[in-house]
Amino acid sequence: MDELTIAMPKGRIFEEAYELLVKAGYDLPKELDDSRKLIVEAPNEKFRFILAKPMDVPVYVEHGVADVGIAGKDVMLEHERSVHELLDLGISRCYIATAGLPNTAMNEMTPRIATKYPKVASHFYRSKGEQVEIIELNGSIELAPMIGLADRIVDIVSTGKTLKENGLVEYEQIVGITSRLIANPVSYRLKQERISELVEKLRKQVTL
Ligand code: PRP
């Protein structure tokens, strides 16, 4: 049996992805959950996990250092990668939305939009025929309208708690997001049997 290298996101998506794999019947080491190791073997399954930042999962898969990976659709929309999207896992459900301070219009001259998703944001405002200036940030996007850096943000909303706790409101929903199983095209050909088995086992656990 070929070894399969799987890039797994650390953080938000991890727990649900881990649980899905366990429910699918895979015997995974506890270590995967509670160590700071970045590479963990699951010898019983001949899996090797690379624990990566969510944004980097498709990079590992595109370059073939991971055969498959679990990546948020947000990441896939923002950075086009040469990978196959095999399955919607239906986990880590959230959406990308615009938000800002309540009851505020956008600056008429040059509305400024802060985001981790410059491509998604540009595409959204272009499709509405609105010209905006995009300010790319790496996190804590909600700060931007609070401190006068931007009129709106384009960001992930999951529970809505972060917006609420920072006195912001949602304006428009842009796109729904879930995590996807992705594969390197060459691995998909060479390790088809193993990857198809993974897809089928996971598919049975997916609730969309
Ligand atoms: C994401 C997102 C929001 C928050 C939304 O940030 O950018 O800030 O989660 O979740 P909620 O609707 O459940 O409050 P993340 O925690 O990934 O960190 P970041 O600030 O580094 O983007």
Short mmCIF file of C-alpha atoms and ligand atoms in Angstrom, two decimals:
data_model
loop_
_atom_site.label_atom_id
_atom_site.label_comp_id
_atom_site.label_asym_id
_atom_site.label_seq_id
_atom_site.Cartn_x
_atom_site.Cartn_y
_atom_site.Cartn_z
CA MET A 1 0.00 0.00 0.00
CA ASP A 2 1.40 3.45 -0.98
CA GLU A 3 1.88 5.98 1.77
CA LEU A 4 -0.45 8.95 1.43
CA THR A 5 0.68 12.40 2.54
CA ILE A 6 -2.18 14.59 3.72
CA ALA A 7 -1.87 18.32 4.38
CA MET A 8 -4.15 19.23 7.26
CA PRO A 9 -4.95 22.75 8.37
CA LYS A 10 -3.97 23.74 11.88
CA GLY A 11 -6.51 25.83 13.77
CA ARG A 12 -10.18 26.37 13.13
CA ILE A 13 -10.75 23.59 10.55
CA PHE A 14 -8.56 21.01 12.26
CA GLU A 15 -10.98 19.57 14.80
CA GLU A 16 -13.81 19.03 12.36
CA ALA A 17 -11.49 17.54 9.74
CA TYR A 18 -9.92 15.21 12.32
CA GLU A 19 -13.33 14.09 13.53
CA LEU A 20 -14.51 13.45 9.98
CA LEU A 21 -11.49 11.23 9.26
CA VAL A 22 -12.05 9.29 12.50
CA LYS A 23 -15.75 8.88 11.71
CA ALA A 24 -14.76 7.62 8.27
CA GLY A 25 -13.01 4.79 10.10
CA TYR A 26 -9.39 5.92 10.06
CA ASP A 27 -7.23 5.07 13.04
CA LEU A 28 -5.38 8.33 13.74
CA PRO A 29 -2.79 8.97 16.42
CA LYS A 30 -3.80 11.17 19.35
CA GLU A 31 -0.54 12.97 18.76
CA LEU A 32 -2.05 14.62 15.73
CA ASP A 33 -4.28 16.55 18.04
CA ASP A 34 -2.12 17.52 20.94
CA SER A 35 1.48 17.95 19.95
CA ARG A 36 3.30 20.78 18.29
CA LYS A 37 4.83 18.43 15.76
CA LEU A 38 4.39 19.52 12.18
CA ILE A 39 4.70 16.07 10.62
CA VAL A 40 2.86 13.17 12.20
CA GLU A 41 2.70 9.59 10.95
CA ALA A 42 -0.37 7.36 11.21
CA PRO A 43 1.39 4.04 10.61
CA ASN A 44 -1.78 1.91 10.85
CA GLU A 45 -3.22 3.76 7.88
CA LYS A 46 0.06 4.54 6.09
CA PHE A 47 -0.81 8.22 6.32
CA ARG A 48 1.66 11.00 6.87
CA PHE A 49 0.13 14.28 7.99
CA ILE A 50 1.65 17.67 7.29
CA LEU A 51 0.10 20.17 9.69
CA ALA A 52 0.02 23.48 7.89
CA LYS A 53 -1.49 26.95 8.00
CA PRO A 54 -4.88 26.79 6.25
CA MET A 55 -3.76 29.21 3.51
CA ASP A 56 -0.72 27.02 2.77
CA VAL A 57 -2.49 23.67 2.37
CA PRO A 58 -3.13 24.12 -1.39
CA VAL A 59 0.51 25.20 -1.86
CA TYR A 60 1.78 21.89 -0.46
CA VAL A 61 -0.72 19.98 -2.58
CA GLU A 62 0.03 21.93 -5.77
CA HIS A 63 3.74 21.26 -5.36
CA GLY A 64 3.10 17.58 -4.75
CA VAL A 65 4.74 17.39 -1.32
CA ALA A 66 1.28 16.44 -0.09
CA ASP A 67 -0.86 14.10 -2.19
CA VAL A 68 -4.11 15.45 -0.81
CA GLY A 69 -5.21 18.20 1.55
CA ILE A 70 -8.13 19.75 3.32
CA ALA A 71 -8.61 23.37 2.35
CA GLY A 72 -11.26 26.02 2.87
CA LYS A 73 -13.12 27.15 -0.24
CA ASP A 74 -12.15 30.71 0.77
CA VAL A 75 -8.50 29.86 0.24
CA MET A 76 -9.28 28.14 -3.06
CA LEU A 77 -11.20 31.17 -4.35
CA GLU A 78 -8.49 33.59 -3.35
CA HIS A 79 -5.53 31.71 -4.83
CA GLU A 80 -6.05 29.66 -7.94
CA ARG A 81 -4.00 26.50 -7.69
CA SER A 82 -3.48 23.57 -10.02
CA VAL A 83 -5.17 21.02 -7.79
CA HIS A 84 -8.24 18.83 -8.17
CA GLU A 85 -11.14 19.58 -5.87
CA LEU A 86 -12.48 16.12 -5.07
CA LEU A 87 -15.14 16.52 -2.42
CA ASP A 88 -17.09 19.14 -0.51
CA LEU A 89 -16.61 17.98 3.08
CA GLY A 90 -19.41 20.18 4.38
CA ILE A 91 -17.35 21.14 7.45
CA SER A 92 -16.22 24.50 8.81
CA ARG A 93 -19.26 26.09 7.28
CA CYS A 94 -19.11 29.89 7.18
CA TYR A 95 -19.37 32.65 4.60
CA ILE A 96 -17.53 35.67 3.31
CA ALA A 97 -19.36 38.94 3.90
CA THR A 98 -18.91 42.68 3.88
CA ALA A 99 -19.20 44.40 7.23
CA GLY A 100 -18.58 47.75 8.82
CA LEU A 101 -19.72 50.20 11.48
CA PRO A 102 -23.51 50.37 11.73
CA ASN A 103 -25.42 52.97 9.71
CA THR A 104 -22.42 54.21 7.79
CA ALA A 105 -22.30 54.83 4.07
CA MET A 106 -19.13 54.10 2.17
CA ASN A 107 -16.89 57.05 1.39
CA GLU A 108 -18.06 58.35 -1.98
CA MET A 109 -14.67 59.19 -3.43
CA THR A 110 -12.51 56.20 -2.60
CA PRO A 111 -14.17 53.61 -0.41
CA ARG A 112 -11.53 51.57 1.34
CA ILE A 113 -11.99 47.87 1.91
CA ALA A 114 -9.78 45.93 4.33
CA THR A 115 -9.47 42.20 3.76
CA LYS A 116 -7.41 39.02 3.78
CA TYR A 117 -9.14 38.19 0.51
CA PRO A 118 -8.16 40.91 -1.99
CA LYS A 119 -9.15 38.87 -5.03
CA VAL A 120 -12.59 37.91 -3.71
CA ALA A 121 -13.19 41.50 -2.56
CA SER A 122 -12.10 43.10 -5.87
CA HIS A 123 -14.24 40.68 -7.80
CA PHE A 124 -17.27 41.41 -5.62
CA TYR A 125 -17.07 45.20 -5.90
CA ARG A 126 -16.21 45.04 -9.61
CA SER A 127 -19.29 42.92 -10.20
CA LYS A 128 -21.34 45.67 -8.52
CA GLY A 129 -19.63 48.32 -10.66
CA GLU A 130 -18.10 49.99 -7.61
CA GLN A 131 -14.55 51.24 -7.57
CA VAL A 132 -12.78 50.64 -4.28
CA GLU A 133 -9.32 50.68 -2.81
CA ILE A 134 -8.35 47.32 -1.34
CA ILE A 135 -6.18 47.29 1.78
CA GLU A 136 -4.72 43.85 2.35
CA LEU A 137 -4.31 42.75 5.97
CA ASN A 138 -3.29 39.41 7.45
CA GLY A 139 -5.71 39.08 10.34
CA SER A 140 -7.84 40.89 12.93
CA ILE A 141 -9.56 42.51 9.96
CA GLU A 142 -12.36 43.81 12.20
CA LEU A 143 -9.98 46.43 13.56
CA ALA A 144 -9.93 48.33 10.27
CA PRO A 145 -13.33 50.11 10.42
CA MET A 146 -12.99 50.61 14.18
CA ILE A 147 -9.83 52.65 13.83
CA GLY A 148 -10.72 54.44 10.62
CA LEU A 149 -8.55 52.45 8.25
CA ALA A 150 -11.42 51.24 6.07
CA ASP A 151 -15.11 51.81 5.33
CA ARG A 152 -15.85 48.12 5.02
CA ILE A 153 -14.18 44.79 5.55
CA VAL A 154 -14.54 41.65 3.47
CA ASP A 155 -14.02 38.73 5.82
CA ILE A 156 -15.16 35.34 7.05
CA VAL A 157 -18.20 35.26 9.30
CA SER A 158 -18.76 32.05 11.19
CA THR A 159 -20.73 32.58 14.41
CA GLY A 160 -20.86 36.36 13.95
CA LYS A 161 -19.36 36.79 17.42
CA THR A 162 -16.30 38.74 16.35
CA LEU A 163 -18.42 41.31 14.48
CA LYS A 164 -20.82 41.66 17.36
CA GLU A 165 -18.19 42.00 20.05
CA ASN A 166 -16.53 44.74 18.07
CA GLY A 167 -19.71 46.68 17.34
CA LEU A 168 -19.74 45.91 13.62
CA VAL A 169 -22.63 44.82 11.42
CA GLU A 170 -22.82 42.67 8.34
CA TYR A 171 -23.86 44.37 5.09
CA GLU A 172 -23.74 41.83 2.25
CA GLN A 173 -23.14 38.10 2.08
CA ILE A 174 -20.73 37.27 -0.75
CA VAL A 175 -20.23 33.51 -0.85
CA GLY A 176 -20.79 30.43 1.32
CA ILE A 177 -17.69 28.50 2.37
CA THR A 178 -16.98 24.91 3.41
CA SER A 179 -13.79 22.84 3.46
CA ARG A 180 -12.84 20.72 0.47
CA LEU A 181 -10.72 17.65 -0.10
CA ILE A 182 -8.18 18.53 -2.76
CA ALA A 183 -5.57 16.43 -4.57
CA ASN A 184 -2.39 16.89 -6.51
CA PRO A 185 -3.17 15.89 -10.13
CA VAL A 186 -0.14 13.59 -10.45
CA SER A 187 -0.79 11.90 -7.10
CA TYR A 188 -4.39 11.50 -8.13
CA ARG A 189 -3.25 9.45 -11.12
CA LEU A 190 -0.49 7.51 -9.41
CA LYS A 191 -2.27 6.80 -6.13
CA GLN A 192 -5.77 6.63 -7.51
CA GLU A 193 -6.82 3.59 -5.55
CA ARG A 194 -5.87 5.06 -2.18
CA ILE A 195 -7.28 8.48 -2.95
CA SER A 196 -10.58 7.09 -4.30
CA GLU A 197 -10.93 5.00 -1.18
CA LEU A 198 -10.43 8.11 0.95
CA VAL A 199 -13.01 10.03 -1.09
CA GLU A 200 -15.58 7.26 -0.80
CA LYS A 201 -15.07 6.78 2.93
CA LEU A 202 -15.35 10.51 3.57
CA ARG A 203 -18.31 10.94 1.22
CA LYS A 204 -20.34 8.59 3.43
CA GLN A 205 -19.79 10.89 6.43
CA VAL A 206 -20.49 14.16 4.69
CA THR A 207 -23.66 16.05 5.47
CA LEU A 208 -24.18 18.97 3.13
C1 PRP B 1 -11.80 34.59 11.37
C2 PRP B 1 -12.36 35.76 10.60
C3 PRP B 1 -13.09 36.53 11.66
C4 PRP B 1 -13.58 35.44 12.60
C5 PRP B 1 -15.03 35.14 12.37
O1 PRP B 1 -10.63 34.99 11.97
O2 PRP B 1 -11.34 36.49 9.97
O3 PRP B 1 -12.24 37.40 12.32
O4 PRP B 1 -12.80 34.29 12.33
O5 PRP B 1 -15.52 34.15 13.23
P1 PRP B 1 -16.85 34.37 14.08
O6 PRP B 1 -17.91 34.86 13.13
O7 PRP B 1 -17.16 33.01 14.63
O8 PRP B 1 -16.55 35.36 15.16
P2 PRP B 1 -9.56 33.99 12.59
O9 PRP B 1 -9.98 33.57 13.94
O10 PRP B 1 -9.32 32.90 11.62
O11 PRP B 1 -8.30 34.89 12.78
P3 PRP B 1 -7.69 36.14 11.99
O12 PRP B 1 -8.12 37.32 12.77
O13 PRP B 1 -6.24 35.88 12.06
O14 PRP B 1 -8.21 36.17 10.58
#
